mmCIF file of N, CA and C in Angstrom:
data_model
loop_
_atom_site.group_PDB
_atom_site.id
_atom_site.type_symbol
_atom_site.label_atom_id
_atom_site.label_comp_id
_atom_site.label_asym_id
_atom_site.label_seq_id
_atom_site.Cartn_x
_atom_site.Cartn_y
_atom_site.Cartn_z
ATOM 1 N N UNK A 1 -18.605 -25.857 -19.698
ATOM 2 C CA UNK A 1 -17.436 -26.238 -18.930
ATOM 3 C C UNK A 1 -16.307 -25.224 -19.131
ATOM 4 N N UNK A 2 -16.077 -24.822 -20.401
ATOM 5 C CA UNK A 2 -15.015 -23.866 -20.685
ATOM 6 C C UNK A 2 -15.306 -22.509 -20.040
ATOM 7 N N UNK A 3 -16.574 -22.113 -20.021
ATOM 8 C CA UNK A 3 -16.933 -20.845 -19.395
ATOM 9 C C UNK A 3 -16.667 -20.882 -17.895
ATOM 10 N N UNK A 4 -16.902 -22.036 -17.275
ATOM 11 C CA UNK A 4 -16.654 -22.177 -15.846
ATOM 12 C C UNK A 4 -15.164 -22.052 -15.538
ATOM 13 N N UNK A 5 -14.322 -22.700 -16.333
ATOM 14 C CA UNK A 5 -12.873 -22.634 -16.130
ATOM 15 C C UNK A 5 -12.387 -21.210 -16.352
ATOM 16 N N UNK A 6 -12.879 -20.549 -17.390
ATOM 17 C CA UNK A 6 -12.494 -19.168 -17.670
ATOM 18 C C UNK A 6 -12.921 -18.247 -16.535
ATOM 19 N N UNK A 7 -14.116 -18.415 -16.016
ATOM 20 C CA UNK A 7 -14.603 -17.593 -14.914
ATOM 21 C C UNK A 7 -13.779 -17.847 -13.647
ATOM 22 N N UNK A 8 -13.411 -19.101 -13.395
ATOM 23 C CA UNK A 8 -12.602 -19.433 -12.218
ATOM 24 C C UNK A 8 -11.217 -18.801 -12.323
ATOM 25 N N UNK A 9 -10.612 -18.836 -13.494
ATOM 26 C CA UNK A 9 -9.295 -18.227 -13.690
ATOM 27 C C UNK A 9 -9.360 -16.706 -13.532
ATOM 28 N N UNK A 10 -10.409 -16.112 -14.064
ATOM 29 C CA UNK A 10 -10.585 -14.667 -13.936
ATOM 30 C C UNK A 10 -10.757 -14.274 -12.470
ATOM 31 N N UNK A 11 -11.569 -15.031 -11.750
ATOM 32 C CA UNK A 11 -11.767 -14.761 -10.321
ATOM 33 C C UNK A 11 -10.463 -14.928 -9.544
ATOM 34 N N UNK A 12 -9.711 -15.967 -9.834
ATOM 35 C CA UNK A 12 -8.436 -16.204 -9.141
ATOM 36 C C UNK A 12 -7.463 -15.064 -9.420
ATOM 37 N N UNK A 13 -7.408 -14.593 -10.652
ATOM 38 C CA UNK A 13 -6.530 -13.474 -10.992
ATOM 39 C C UNK A 13 -6.910 -12.209 -10.252
ATOM 40 N N UNK A 14 -8.194 -11.921 -10.189
ATOM 41 C CA UNK A 14 -8.657 -10.742 -9.445
ATOM 42 C C UNK A 14 -8.376 -10.881 -7.957
ATOM 43 N N UNK A 15 -8.547 -12.082 -7.432
ATOM 44 C CA UNK A 15 -8.320 -12.312 -6.014
ATOM 45 C C UNK A 15 -6.855 -12.098 -5.653
ATOM 46 N N UNK A 16 -5.944 -12.650 -6.426
ATOM 47 C CA UNK A 16 -4.524 -12.524 -6.109
ATOM 48 C C UNK A 16 -4.012 -11.111 -6.317
ATOM 49 N N UNK A 17 -4.531 -10.393 -7.290
ATOM 50 C CA UNK A 17 -4.124 -9.001 -7.483
ATOM 51 C C UNK A 17 -4.646 -8.106 -6.369
ATOM 52 N N UNK A 18 -5.797 -8.420 -5.827
ATOM 53 C CA UNK A 18 -6.350 -7.592 -4.757
ATOM 54 C C UNK A 18 -5.619 -7.831 -3.440
ATOM 55 N N UNK A 19 -4.895 -8.924 -3.309
ATOM 56 C CA UNK A 19 -4.156 -9.215 -2.081
ATOM 57 C C UNK A 19 -2.789 -8.533 -2.058
ATOM 58 N N UNK A 20 -2.403 -7.928 -3.146
ATOM 59 C CA UNK A 20 -1.119 -7.248 -3.198
ATOM 60 C C UNK A 20 -1.122 -6.090 -2.208
ATOM 61 N N UNK A 21 -0.067 -6.012 -1.410
ATOM 62 C CA UNK A 21 0.013 -4.985 -0.372
ATOM 63 C C UNK A 21 0.277 -3.628 -1.001
ATOM 64 N N UNK A 22 -0.571 -2.688 -0.689
ATOM 65 C CA UNK A 22 -0.404 -1.316 -1.166
ATOM 66 C C UNK A 22 0.326 -0.529 -0.083
ATOM 67 N N UNK A 23 1.440 0.078 -0.447
ATOM 68 C CA UNK A 23 2.222 0.853 0.507
ATOM 69 C C UNK A 23 1.704 2.279 0.575
ATOM 70 N N UNK A 24 1.663 2.817 1.786
ATOM 71 C CA UNK A 24 1.276 4.210 1.946
ATOM 72 C C UNK A 24 2.457 5.097 1.554
ATOM 73 N N UNK A 25 2.218 6.380 1.455
ATOM 74 C CA UNK A 25 3.264 7.354 1.118
ATOM 75 C C UNK A 25 4.408 7.269 2.128
ATOM 76 N N UNK A 26 4.085 7.205 3.417
ATOM 77 C CA UNK A 26 5.109 7.117 4.468
ATOM 78 C C UNK A 26 5.888 5.814 4.385
ATOM 79 N N UNK A 27 5.201 4.701 4.085
ATOM 80 C CA UNK A 27 5.882 3.418 3.947
ATOM 81 C C UNK A 27 6.885 3.446 2.800
ATOM 82 N N UNK A 28 6.476 4.034 1.674
ATOM 83 C CA UNK A 28 7.375 4.123 0.512
ATOM 84 C C UNK A 28 8.587 4.983 0.868
ATOM 85 N N UNK A 29 8.363 6.124 1.510
ATOM 86 C CA UNK A 29 9.475 6.995 1.911
ATOM 87 C C UNK A 29 10.440 6.260 2.823
ATOM 88 N N UNK A 30 9.914 5.543 3.805
ATOM 89 C CA UNK A 30 10.769 4.799 4.733
ATOM 90 C C UNK A 30 11.563 3.702 4.025
ATOM 91 N N UNK A 31 10.925 2.985 3.111
ATOM 92 C CA UNK A 31 11.623 1.928 2.379
ATOM 93 C C UNK A 31 12.704 2.511 1.467
ATOM 94 N N UNK A 32 12.424 3.660 0.846
ATOM 95 C CA UNK A 32 13.434 4.307 -0.002
ATOM 96 C C UNK A 32 14.623 4.771 0.837
ATOM 97 N N UNK A 33 14.348 5.336 1.997
ATOM 98 C CA UNK A 33 15.427 5.767 2.894
ATOM 99 C C UNK A 33 16.281 4.575 3.330
ATOM 100 N N UNK A 34 15.626 3.458 3.671
ATOM 101 C CA UNK A 34 16.366 2.260 4.082
ATOM 102 C C UNK A 34 17.225 1.729 2.946
ATOM 103 N N UNK A 35 16.666 1.691 1.735
ATOM 104 C CA UNK A 35 17.413 1.185 0.583
ATOM 105 C C UNK A 35 18.640 2.045 0.309
ATOM 106 N N UNK A 36 18.482 3.363 0.390
ATOM 107 C CA UNK A 36 19.612 4.258 0.148
ATOM 108 C C UNK A 36 20.653 4.132 1.252
ATOM 109 N N UNK A 37 20.211 4.064 2.497
ATOM 110 C CA UNK A 37 21.142 3.895 3.619
ATOM 111 C C UNK A 37 21.937 2.605 3.464
ATOM 112 N N UNK A 38 21.265 1.514 3.119
ATOM 113 C CA UNK A 38 21.958 0.239 2.902
ATOM 114 C C UNK A 38 22.986 0.352 1.790
ATOM 115 N N UNK A 39 22.638 1.035 0.713
ATOM 116 C CA UNK A 39 23.562 1.210 -0.410
ATOM 117 C C UNK A 39 24.785 2.019 0.010
ATOM 118 N N UNK A 40 24.573 3.074 0.770
ATOM 119 C CA UNK A 40 25.690 3.907 1.215
ATOM 120 C C UNK A 40 26.633 3.124 2.125
ATOM 121 N N UNK A 41 26.086 2.370 3.064
ATOM 122 C CA UNK A 41 26.935 1.588 3.966
ATOM 123 C C UNK A 41 27.606 0.419 3.244
ATOM 124 N N UNK A 42 26.936 -0.122 2.231
ATOM 125 C CA UNK A 42 27.558 -1.189 1.444
ATOM 126 C C UNK A 42 28.822 -0.671 0.750
ATOM 127 N N UNK A 43 28.797 0.587 0.356
ATOM 128 C CA UNK A 43 29.944 1.197 -0.318
ATOM 129 C C UNK A 43 31.177 1.333 0.560
ATOM 130 N N UNK A 44 31.003 1.327 1.874
ATOM 131 C CA UNK A 44 32.146 1.417 2.789
ATOM 132 C C UNK A 44 32.337 0.120 3.568
ATOM 133 N N UNK A 45 31.808 -0.960 3.049
ATOM 134 C CA UNK A 45 31.962 -2.269 3.683
ATOM 135 C C UNK A 45 31.237 -2.389 5.013
ATOM 136 N N UNK A 46 30.134 -1.674 5.155
ATOM 137 C CA UNK A 46 29.316 -1.680 6.378
ATOM 138 C C UNK A 46 30.133 -1.349 7.631
ATOM 139 N N UNK A 47 31.141 -0.504 7.464
ATOM 140 C CA UNK A 47 31.999 -0.105 8.574
ATOM 141 C C UNK A 47 31.613 1.306 9.019
ATOM 142 N N UNK A 48 30.719 1.389 9.987
ATOM 143 C CA UNK A 48 30.234 2.706 10.423
ATOM 144 C C UNK A 48 31.236 3.431 11.316
ATOM 145 N N UNK A 49 32.397 2.821 11.573
ATOM 146 C CA UNK A 49 33.422 3.538 12.338
ATOM 147 C C UNK A 49 34.132 4.567 11.460
ATOM 148 N N UNK A 50 34.071 4.380 10.129
ATOM 149 C CA UNK A 50 34.695 5.321 9.192
ATOM 150 C C UNK A 50 33.790 6.523 8.929
ATOM 151 N N UNK A 51 32.570 6.238 8.544
ATOM 152 C CA UNK A 51 31.613 7.277 8.142
ATOM 153 C C UNK A 51 30.235 6.883 8.659
ATOM 154 N N UNK A 52 29.446 7.874 9.035
ATOM 155 C CA UNK A 52 28.053 7.639 9.429
ATOM 156 C C UNK A 52 27.153 8.434 8.488
ATOM 157 N N UNK A 53 26.109 7.784 8.009
ATOM 158 C CA UNK A 53 25.146 8.407 7.116
ATOM 159 C C UNK A 53 23.785 8.472 7.803
ATOM 160 N N UNK A 54 23.081 9.567 7.563
ATOM 161 C CA UNK A 54 21.689 9.675 7.984
ATOM 162 C C UNK A 54 20.917 10.272 6.818
ATOM 163 N N UNK A 55 20.010 9.492 6.259
ATOM 164 C CA UNK A 55 19.156 9.997 5.185
ATOM 165 C C UNK A 55 18.065 10.827 5.842
ATOM 166 N N UNK A 56 18.123 12.140 5.620
ATOM 167 C CA UNK A 56 17.233 13.080 6.298
ATOM 168 C C UNK A 56 15.863 13.108 5.636
ATOM 169 N N UNK A 57 15.838 13.191 4.306
ATOM 170 C CA UNK A 57 14.562 13.275 3.599
ATOM 171 C C UNK A 57 14.716 12.720 2.193
ATOM 172 N N UNK A 58 13.582 12.457 1.572
ATOM 173 C CA UNK A 58 13.577 11.961 0.195
ATOM 174 C C UNK A 58 12.402 12.595 -0.552
ATOM 175 N N UNK A 59 12.679 13.034 -1.769
ATOM 176 C CA UNK A 59 11.652 13.433 -2.729
ATOM 177 C C UNK A 59 11.705 12.404 -3.835
ATOM 178 N N UNK A 60 10.550 11.912 -4.252
ATOM 179 C CA UNK A 60 10.577 10.860 -5.271
ATOM 180 C C UNK A 60 9.402 10.976 -6.223
ATOM 181 N N UNK A 61 9.627 10.375 -7.378
ATOM 182 C CA UNK A 61 8.613 10.243 -8.411
ATOM 183 C C UNK A 61 8.470 8.765 -8.708
ATOM 184 N N UNK A 62 7.261 8.244 -8.681
ATOM 185 C CA UNK A 62 7.019 6.837 -8.952
ATOM 186 C C UNK A 62 6.775 6.635 -10.437
ATOM 187 N N UNK A 63 7.639 5.866 -11.059
ATOM 188 C CA UNK A 63 7.480 5.504 -12.459
ATOM 189 C C UNK A 63 6.975 4.066 -12.528
ATOM 190 N N UNK A 64 6.872 3.506 -13.715
ATOM 191 C CA UNK A 64 6.295 2.177 -13.862
ATOM 192 C C UNK A 64 7.109 1.095 -13.147
ATOM 193 N N UNK A 65 8.434 1.106 -13.284
ATOM 194 C CA UNK A 65 9.245 0.036 -12.702
ATOM 195 C C UNK A 65 10.238 0.485 -11.655
ATOM 196 N N UNK A 66 10.240 1.767 -11.325
ATOM 197 C CA UNK A 66 11.233 2.266 -10.382
ATOM 198 C C UNK A 66 10.774 3.574 -9.763
ATOM 199 N N UNK A 67 11.524 4.006 -8.763
ATOM 200 C CA UNK A 67 11.318 5.312 -8.142
ATOM 201 C C UNK A 67 12.512 6.193 -8.503
ATOM 202 N N UNK A 68 12.252 7.376 -8.980
ATOM 203 C CA UNK A 68 13.284 8.379 -9.259
ATOM 204 C C UNK A 68 13.363 9.228 -7.995
ATOM 205 N N UNK A 69 14.531 9.226 -7.330
ATOM 206 C CA UNK A 69 14.637 9.814 -5.997
ATOM 207 C C UNK A 69 15.737 10.863 -5.891
ATOM 208 N N UNK A 70 15.514 11.797 -4.979
ATOM 209 C CA UNK A 70 16.521 12.768 -4.585
ATOM 210 C C UNK A 70 16.541 12.782 -3.056
ATOM 211 N N UNK A 71 17.702 12.484 -2.486
ATOM 212 C CA UNK A 71 17.852 12.345 -1.045
ATOM 213 C C UNK A 71 18.659 13.497 -0.469
ATOM 214 N N UNK A 72 18.285 13.918 0.716
ATOM 215 C CA UNK A 72 19.106 14.832 1.505
ATOM 216 C C UNK A 72 19.793 13.946 2.546
ATOM 217 N N UNK A 73 21.146 13.910 2.505
ATOM 218 C CA UNK A 73 21.912 12.985 3.333
ATOM 219 C C UNK A 73 22.882 13.767 4.217
ATOM 220 N N UNK A 74 22.890 13.434 5.500
ATOM 221 C CA UNK A 74 23.842 14.008 6.450
ATOM 222 C C UNK A 74 24.953 12.975 6.656
ATOM 223 N N UNK A 75 26.202 13.396 6.440
ATOM 224 C CA UNK A 75 27.345 12.500 6.549
ATOM 225 C C UNK A 75 28.317 13.049 7.585
ATOM 226 N N UNK A 76 28.760 12.188 8.478
ATOM 227 C CA UNK A 76 29.772 12.587 9.454
ATOM 228 C C UNK A 76 30.897 11.563 9.454
ATOM 229 N N UNK A 77 32.110 12.063 9.598
ATOM 230 C CA UNK A 77 33.298 11.225 9.786
ATOM 231 C C UNK A 77 34.173 11.927 10.808
ATOM 232 N N UNK A 78 35.374 11.421 11.008
ATOM 233 C CA UNK A 78 36.281 12.036 11.982
ATOM 234 C C UNK A 78 36.655 13.462 11.588
ATOM 235 N N UNK A 79 36.689 13.739 10.289
ATOM 236 C CA UNK A 79 37.136 15.054 9.822
ATOM 237 C C UNK A 79 36.050 15.868 9.134
ATOM 238 N N UNK A 80 34.901 15.280 8.870
ATOM 239 C CA UNK A 80 33.876 15.944 8.061
ATOM 240 C C UNK A 80 32.506 15.840 8.723
ATOM 241 N N UNK A 81 31.733 16.903 8.578
ATOM 242 C CA UNK A 81 30.335 16.917 8.998
ATOM 243 C C UNK A 81 29.601 17.758 7.964
ATOM 244 N N UNK A 82 28.891 17.110 7.069
ATOM 245 C CA UNK A 82 28.285 17.831 5.955
ATOM 246 C C UNK A 82 26.931 17.231 5.589
ATOM 247 N N UNK A 83 26.150 18.019 4.903
ATOM 248 C CA UNK A 83 24.864 17.576 4.382
ATOM 249 C C UNK A 83 24.845 17.858 2.885
ATOM 250 N N UNK A 84 24.362 16.895 2.109
ATOM 251 C CA UNK A 84 24.341 17.069 0.670
ATOM 252 C C UNK A 84 23.157 16.377 0.032
ATOM 253 N N UNK A 85 23.075 16.524 -1.270
ATOM 254 C CA UNK A 85 21.988 15.942 -2.063
ATOM 255 C C UNK A 85 22.554 14.794 -2.896
ATOM 256 N N UNK A 86 21.854 13.671 -2.916
ATOM 257 C CA UNK A 86 22.203 12.523 -3.736
ATOM 258 C C UNK A 86 20.966 12.102 -4.505
ATOM 259 N N UNK A 87 21.172 11.668 -5.721
ATOM 260 C CA UNK A 87 20.057 11.195 -6.535
ATOM 261 C C UNK A 87 20.275 9.725 -6.875
ATOM 262 N N UNK A 88 19.174 9.002 -6.991
ATOM 263 C CA UNK A 88 19.250 7.583 -7.308
ATOM 264 C C UNK A 88 17.946 7.123 -7.934
ATOM 265 N N UNK A 89 18.050 6.024 -8.633
ATOM 266 C CA UNK A 89 16.886 5.332 -9.181
ATOM 267 C C UNK A 89 16.792 4.011 -8.425
ATOM 268 N N UNK A 90 15.653 3.754 -7.783
ATOM 269 C CA UNK A 90 15.480 2.574 -6.943
ATOM 270 C C UNK A 90 14.339 1.734 -7.503
ATOM 271 N N UNK A 91 14.585 0.424 -7.610
ATOM 272 C CA UNK A 91 13.579 -0.484 -8.154
ATOM 273 C C UNK A 91 12.357 -0.536 -7.244
ATOM 274 N N UNK A 92 11.230 -0.950 -7.801
ATOM 275 C CA UNK A 92 9.968 -0.984 -7.062
ATOM 276 C C UNK A 92 10.017 -1.935 -5.872
ATOM 277 N N UNK A 93 10.873 -2.968 -5.923
ATOM 278 C CA UNK A 93 10.987 -3.882 -4.789
ATOM 279 C C UNK A 93 12.086 -3.455 -3.820
ATOM 280 N N UNK A 94 12.674 -2.281 -4.057
ATOM 281 C CA UNK A 94 13.677 -1.656 -3.202
ATOM 282 C C UNK A 94 14.976 -2.453 -3.106
ATOM 283 N N UNK A 95 15.230 -3.347 -4.058
ATOM 284 C CA UNK A 95 16.427 -4.181 -3.982
ATOM 285 C C UNK A 95 17.595 -3.630 -4.794
ATOM 286 N N UNK A 96 17.345 -2.792 -5.794
ATOM 287 C CA UNK A 96 18.419 -2.261 -6.635
ATOM 288 C C UNK A 96 18.438 -0.745 -6.534
ATOM 289 N N UNK A 97 19.622 -0.219 -6.279
ATOM 290 C CA UNK A 97 19.817 1.235 -6.176
ATOM 291 C C UNK A 97 20.885 1.631 -7.168
ATOM 292 N N UNK A 98 20.553 2.540 -8.061
ATOM 293 C CA UNK A 98 21.516 3.066 -9.052
ATOM 294 C C UNK A 98 21.713 4.545 -8.770
ATOM 295 N N UNK A 99 22.874 4.879 -8.181
ATOM 296 C CA UNK A 99 23.161 6.278 -7.850
ATOM 297 C C UNK A 99 23.436 7.072 -9.104
ATOM 298 N N UNK A 100 23.015 8.329 -9.112
ATOM 299 C CA UNK A 100 23.263 9.230 -10.232
ATOM 300 C C UNK A 100 24.350 10.226 -9.881
ATOM 301 N N UNK A 101 24.223 10.875 -8.775
ATOM 302 C CA UNK A 101 25.221 11.832 -8.281
ATOM 303 C C UNK A 101 25.103 11.945 -6.792
#
């Protein structure tokens, strides 16, 4: 009886882990870009009349609990039109963004 319960639990664990959605490289890049864009607009109160951001590209390294990222960002405002580099650490669920520079 105990072996049956143990085997059922093992099977259930394998089944639920195999159902986890695996993101492709492009999906991860898109989610990282969205997370960074949301963070940038959150910093200006989601008022795109002041500044507009476009995350052009992202280079990232996947660590155990987060992505270490470097973004190329194009920023435009009434007086400025520039492109720069920003770095951030983004959680694996894309909900937390910690800017570095």
